[in-house]
């Protein structure tokens, strides 16, 4: 598709209208007053996603700083930015990743309905299903104990070695779905090139019962291959014979030659295509650790949950389209209120790695400053996303959210039903009470007259005032099942897509990751030389030379 017809967002008529609305009323609009004036506000700005299994997730957008006119202008912005055309091009397998000339087709990985989906005229469904069938066979062998290590013992520990999307996705999903796991099978993840990560992970493992998954599309990623070689050395210290590698190492890769050189049997190689971006790869064979941990059937439910959101995203009018609304609200705060950050706080301990996963999804995707038509953007892009599980985060950074000088739009996530309803569900009810209270408190605040009526000393009154009108979106699921988690991830994927489409940037490349890697290779060679270096700036030279002295 040609991107020459796509405009800078700030040149669109709806952008100017939104700026006028912000200036005239948006920056002073009271959400609390909007609720008083409109008895139907909650139902008007709430959307419910129905999953393939009839479970539901409720998205409450009503506590955001919008009214009917602002909402209508945001929808108009989406239309003028042609996000529907870009969305349809993505689902048609067109090469919307223009800088790398690639399709963006991770949605095909969760196409459980098996509808035709093609890239370059080739239907990819059979290929995707073939990899899934291979994953199913392998996971069932390992989980049943049929697959054994070189001494005939069943596998007890799985170590996934990857980085970026090859690590963040599987880590997050295995943690989020731990309650569905095979409890005598343990998963571990190594990503950091820091030797501590490898050493501490392997310290208490038994080579006879450990299975390594090496996750690298090209099998040349420096951090991953270095960690994999260290794991191989650790394994061979006990196993001795390199022939045993075939029973303990598998590859999530497409480079058969490099995989074979490493010693892995290419029959134990699980591939994926170049239209699968790293941060969108957990749906592919990169999710093998997930399938091993929670079982293949649960992995399929995970895919189906994402597919349900894909269907909603493609078929639902913009006014009712849940990810589109989420993305438009992000634009509203980022570009008109000047909000630089976005908080995601899951009220669920199983989701403790969810914000970290979303950081890569959001910031690697939309941390761009050039449009798809090769112009520097005229506006802010890419919010700084952060988060931690509540209620822990309420005792760390929530002070800034409530009373700081920065506007921090926030998403709260809760499941109505806990997987661990201990003490007659007391814990879940306390958790839920905080979920509801935090969103309400951020909206209503505490004005001066209320503080004074409570008898606060005059000198403390200013300190106890909460201005309120801090925007939140509340996401309430029935339960965090594999399908619900798949839906939540896909929701944020399409929110990210919506943001990038409106900003007219390519959300699917990551050139900014490359420069540091290139320089690191050159410096790596210098670190093996005992002589002082002088080829860099004075600061870098000084740091390298001091490191050399101290690391001897």
PDB file of N, CA, C and O in Angstrom, residues 1 45 50 57 79 101 112 117 135 156 166 189 240 243 253 280 284 301 312 317 324 369 404 416 424 454 535:
ATOM      1  N   UNK A   1       0.839  -1.180   0.000  1.00  0.00           N
ATOM      2  CA  UNK A   1       0.000   0.000   0.000  1.00  0.00           C
ATOM      3  C   UNK A   1       0.880   1.237   0.000  1.00  0.00           C
ATOM      4  O   UNK A   1       1.966   1.242   0.581  1.00  0.00           O
ATOM      5  N   UNK A  45     -20.308   5.084  27.751  1.00  0.00           N
ATOM      6  CA  UNK A  45     -18.868   4.967  27.509  1.00  0.00           C
ATOM      7  C   UNK A  45     -18.287   3.652  28.021  1.00  0.00           C
ATOM      8  O   UNK A  45     -17.082   3.558  28.277  1.00  0.00           O
ATOM      9  N   UNK A  50     -17.181  -9.817  24.192  1.00  0.00           N
ATOM     10  CA  UNK A  50     -17.599 -11.206  24.407  1.00  0.00           C
ATOM     11  C   UNK A  50     -16.591 -12.118  23.736  1.00  0.00           C
ATOM     12  O   UNK A  50     -16.299 -11.981  22.547  1.00  0.00           O
ATOM     13  N   UNK A  57     -15.342  -9.411  29.014  1.00  0.00           N
ATOM     14  CA  UNK A  57     -14.448  -8.428  29.641  1.00  0.00           C
ATOM     15  C   UNK A  57     -15.090  -7.062  29.450  1.00  0.00           C
ATOM     16  O   UNK A  57     -15.450  -6.681  28.331  1.00  0.00           O
ATOM     17  N   UNK A  79     -11.172   8.252  11.521  1.00  0.00           N
ATOM     18  CA  UNK A  79     -11.632   8.093  10.136  1.00  0.00           C
ATOM     19  C   UNK A  79     -10.740   8.871   9.175  1.00  0.00           C
ATOM     20  O   UNK A  79     -10.357   8.368   8.111  1.00  0.00           O
ATOM     21  N   UNK A 101       9.874  -3.749   4.274  1.00  0.00           N
ATOM     22  CA  UNK A 101       9.153  -4.433   3.197  1.00  0.00           C
ATOM     23  C   UNK A 101       8.589  -5.771   3.662  1.00  0.00           C
ATOM     24  O   UNK A 101       8.801  -6.809   3.016  1.00  0.00           O
ATOM     25  N   UNK A 112      -7.681 -19.370  14.380  1.00  0.00           N
ATOM     26  CA  UNK A 112      -8.191 -20.701  14.697  1.00  0.00           C
ATOM     27  C   UNK A 112      -9.418 -21.084  13.869  1.00  0.00           C
ATOM     28  O   UNK A 112      -9.789 -22.254  13.807  1.00  0.00           O
ATOM     29  N   UNK A 117      -5.785 -16.725   4.725  1.00  0.00           N
ATOM     30  CA  UNK A 117      -4.967 -15.548   5.005  1.00  0.00           C
ATOM     31  C   UNK A 117      -3.671 -15.705   4.229  1.00  0.00           C
ATOM     32  O   UNK A 117      -2.957 -16.709   4.407  1.00  0.00           O
ATOM     33  N   UNK A 135       4.157 -28.409  17.541  1.00  0.00           N
ATOM     34  CA  UNK A 135       4.165 -27.991  18.948  1.00  0.00           C
ATOM     35  C   UNK A 135       3.297 -28.917  19.800  1.00  0.00           C
ATOM     36  O   UNK A 135       3.668 -29.292  20.911  1.00  0.00           O
ATOM     37  N   UNK A 156      12.071 -32.242  33.819  1.00  0.00           N
ATOM     38  CA  UNK A 156      11.458 -31.537  34.955  1.00  0.00           C
ATOM     39  C   UNK A 156      11.601 -30.030  34.838  1.00  0.00           C
ATOM     40  O   UNK A 156      10.820 -29.287  35.456  1.00  0.00           O
ATOM     41  N   UNK A 166      11.242 -12.624  22.391  1.00  0.00           N
ATOM     42  CA  UNK A 166      11.455 -14.060  22.596  1.00  0.00           C
ATOM     43  C   UNK A 166      11.571 -14.424  24.066  1.00  0.00           C
ATOM     44  O   UNK A 166      11.659 -15.599  24.408  1.00  0.00           O
ATOM     45  N   UNK A 189      13.751 -18.663  32.591  1.00  0.00           N
ATOM     46  CA  UNK A 189      14.033 -17.807  31.438  1.00  0.00           C
ATOM     47  C   UNK A 189      15.364 -17.103  31.622  1.00  0.00           C
ATOM     48  O   UNK A 189      15.633 -16.520  32.666  1.00  0.00           O
ATOM     49  N   UNK A 240      28.875 -34.941  28.708  1.00  0.00           N
ATOM     50  CA  UNK A 240      30.107 -35.303  27.990  1.00  0.00           C
ATOM     51  C   UNK A 240      29.918 -35.439  26.479  1.00  0.00           C
ATOM     52  O   UNK A 240      30.593 -34.780  25.701  1.00  0.00           O
ATOM     53  N   UNK A 243      26.384 -35.862  21.326  1.00  0.00           N
ATOM     54  CA  UNK A 243      25.205 -36.519  20.749  1.00  0.00           C
ATOM     55  C   UNK A 243      23.987 -36.342  21.640  1.00  0.00           C
ATOM     56  O   UNK A 243      22.840 -36.394  21.174  1.00  0.00           O
ATOM     57  N   UNK A 253      13.531 -21.269  15.664  1.00  0.00           N
ATOM     58  CA  UNK A 253      14.362 -20.560  14.692  1.00  0.00           C
ATOM     59  C   UNK A 253      13.989 -20.973  13.282  1.00  0.00           C
ATOM     60  O   UNK A 253      13.242 -21.953  13.084  1.00  0.00           O
ATOM     61  N   UNK A 280       5.528  -9.474  18.798  1.00  0.00           N
ATOM     62  CA  UNK A 280       4.228 -10.088  18.502  1.00  0.00           C
ATOM     63  C   UNK A 280       4.359 -11.609  18.344  1.00  0.00           C
ATOM     64  O   UNK A 280       3.482 -12.246  17.779  1.00  0.00           O
ATOM     65  N   UNK A 284       3.429 -17.498  18.227  1.00  0.00           N
ATOM     66  CA  UNK A 284       4.113 -18.410  17.305  1.00  0.00           C
ATOM     67  C   UNK A 284       4.816 -19.514  18.089  1.00  0.00           C
ATOM     68  O   UNK A 284       4.532 -19.752  19.266  1.00  0.00           O
ATOM     69  N   UNK A 301      -6.626 -22.137  23.530  1.00  0.00           N
ATOM     70  CA  UNK A 301      -7.596 -21.192  24.091  1.00  0.00           C
ATOM     71  C   UNK A 301      -7.012 -19.779  24.140  1.00  0.00           C
ATOM     72  O   UNK A 301      -7.720 -18.795  23.910  1.00  0.00           O
ATOM     73  N   UNK A 312     -13.365  -8.650  16.573  1.00  0.00           N
ATOM     74  CA  UNK A 312     -14.018  -7.422  17.030  1.00  0.00           C
ATOM     75  C   UNK A 312     -13.372  -6.201  16.378  1.00  0.00           C
ATOM     76  O   UNK A 312     -14.064  -5.290  15.893  1.00  0.00           O
ATOM     77  N   UNK A 317     -17.848  -1.243  14.191  1.00  0.00           N
ATOM     78  CA  UNK A 317     -17.731   0.183  13.834  1.00  0.00           C
ATOM     79  C   UNK A 317     -16.840   0.922  14.821  1.00  0.00           C
ATOM     80  O   UNK A 317     -16.764   0.564  16.003  1.00  0.00           O
ATOM     81  N   UNK A 324      -9.844   0.656  19.370  1.00  0.00           N
ATOM     82  CA  UNK A 324      -9.789   1.976  18.738  1.00  0.00           C
ATOM     83  C   UNK A 324     -10.043   3.060  19.777  1.00  0.00           C
ATOM     84  O   UNK A 324      -9.331   4.079  19.832  1.00  0.00           O
ATOM     85  N   UNK A 369       9.944   8.924  15.329  1.00  0.00           N
ATOM     86  CA  UNK A 369       9.834  10.362  15.080  1.00  0.00           C
ATOM     87  C   UNK A 369       9.752  10.699  13.593  1.00  0.00           C
ATOM     88  O   UNK A 369       9.830  11.866  13.217  1.00  0.00           O
ATOM     89  N   UNK A 404       0.528  14.522  42.292  1.00  0.00           N
ATOM     90  CA  UNK A 404       1.653  15.116  41.578  1.00  0.00           C
ATOM     91  C   UNK A 404       1.196  16.138  40.558  1.00  0.00           C
ATOM     92  O   UNK A 404       0.004  16.350  40.321  1.00  0.00           O
ATOM     93  N   UNK A 416     -12.851 -10.588  38.294  1.00  0.00           N
ATOM     94  CA  UNK A 416     -13.853 -10.725  39.349  1.00  0.00           C
ATOM     95  C   UNK A 416     -13.624 -12.000  40.158  1.00  0.00           C
ATOM     96  O   UNK A 416     -13.820 -12.022  41.377  1.00  0.00           O
ATOM     97  N   UNK A 424     -12.117 -17.518  52.425  1.00  0.00           N
ATOM     98  CA  UNK A 424     -13.487 -17.256  51.965  1.00  0.00           C
ATOM     99  C   UNK A 424     -13.551 -16.036  51.044  1.00  0.00           C
ATOM    100  O   UNK A 424     -14.466 -15.221  51.102  1.00  0.00           O
ATOM    101  N   UNK A 454     -13.504  17.842  57.694  1.00  0.00           N
ATOM    102  CA  UNK A 454     -12.953  16.708  58.439  1.00  0.00           C
ATOM    103  C   UNK A 454     -12.096  17.163  59.615  1.00  0.00           C
ATOM    104  O   UNK A 454     -11.596  16.334  60.369  1.00  0.00           O
ATOM    105  N   UNK A 535      39.988   5.517  20.709  1.00  0.00           N
ATOM    106  CA  UNK A 535      39.237   5.705  19.472  1.00  0.00           C
ATOM    107  C   UNK A 535      37.846   6.302  19.683  1.00  0.00           C
ATOM    108  O   UNK A 535      37.118   6.538  18.718  1.00  0.00           O
TER     109      UNK A 535
END
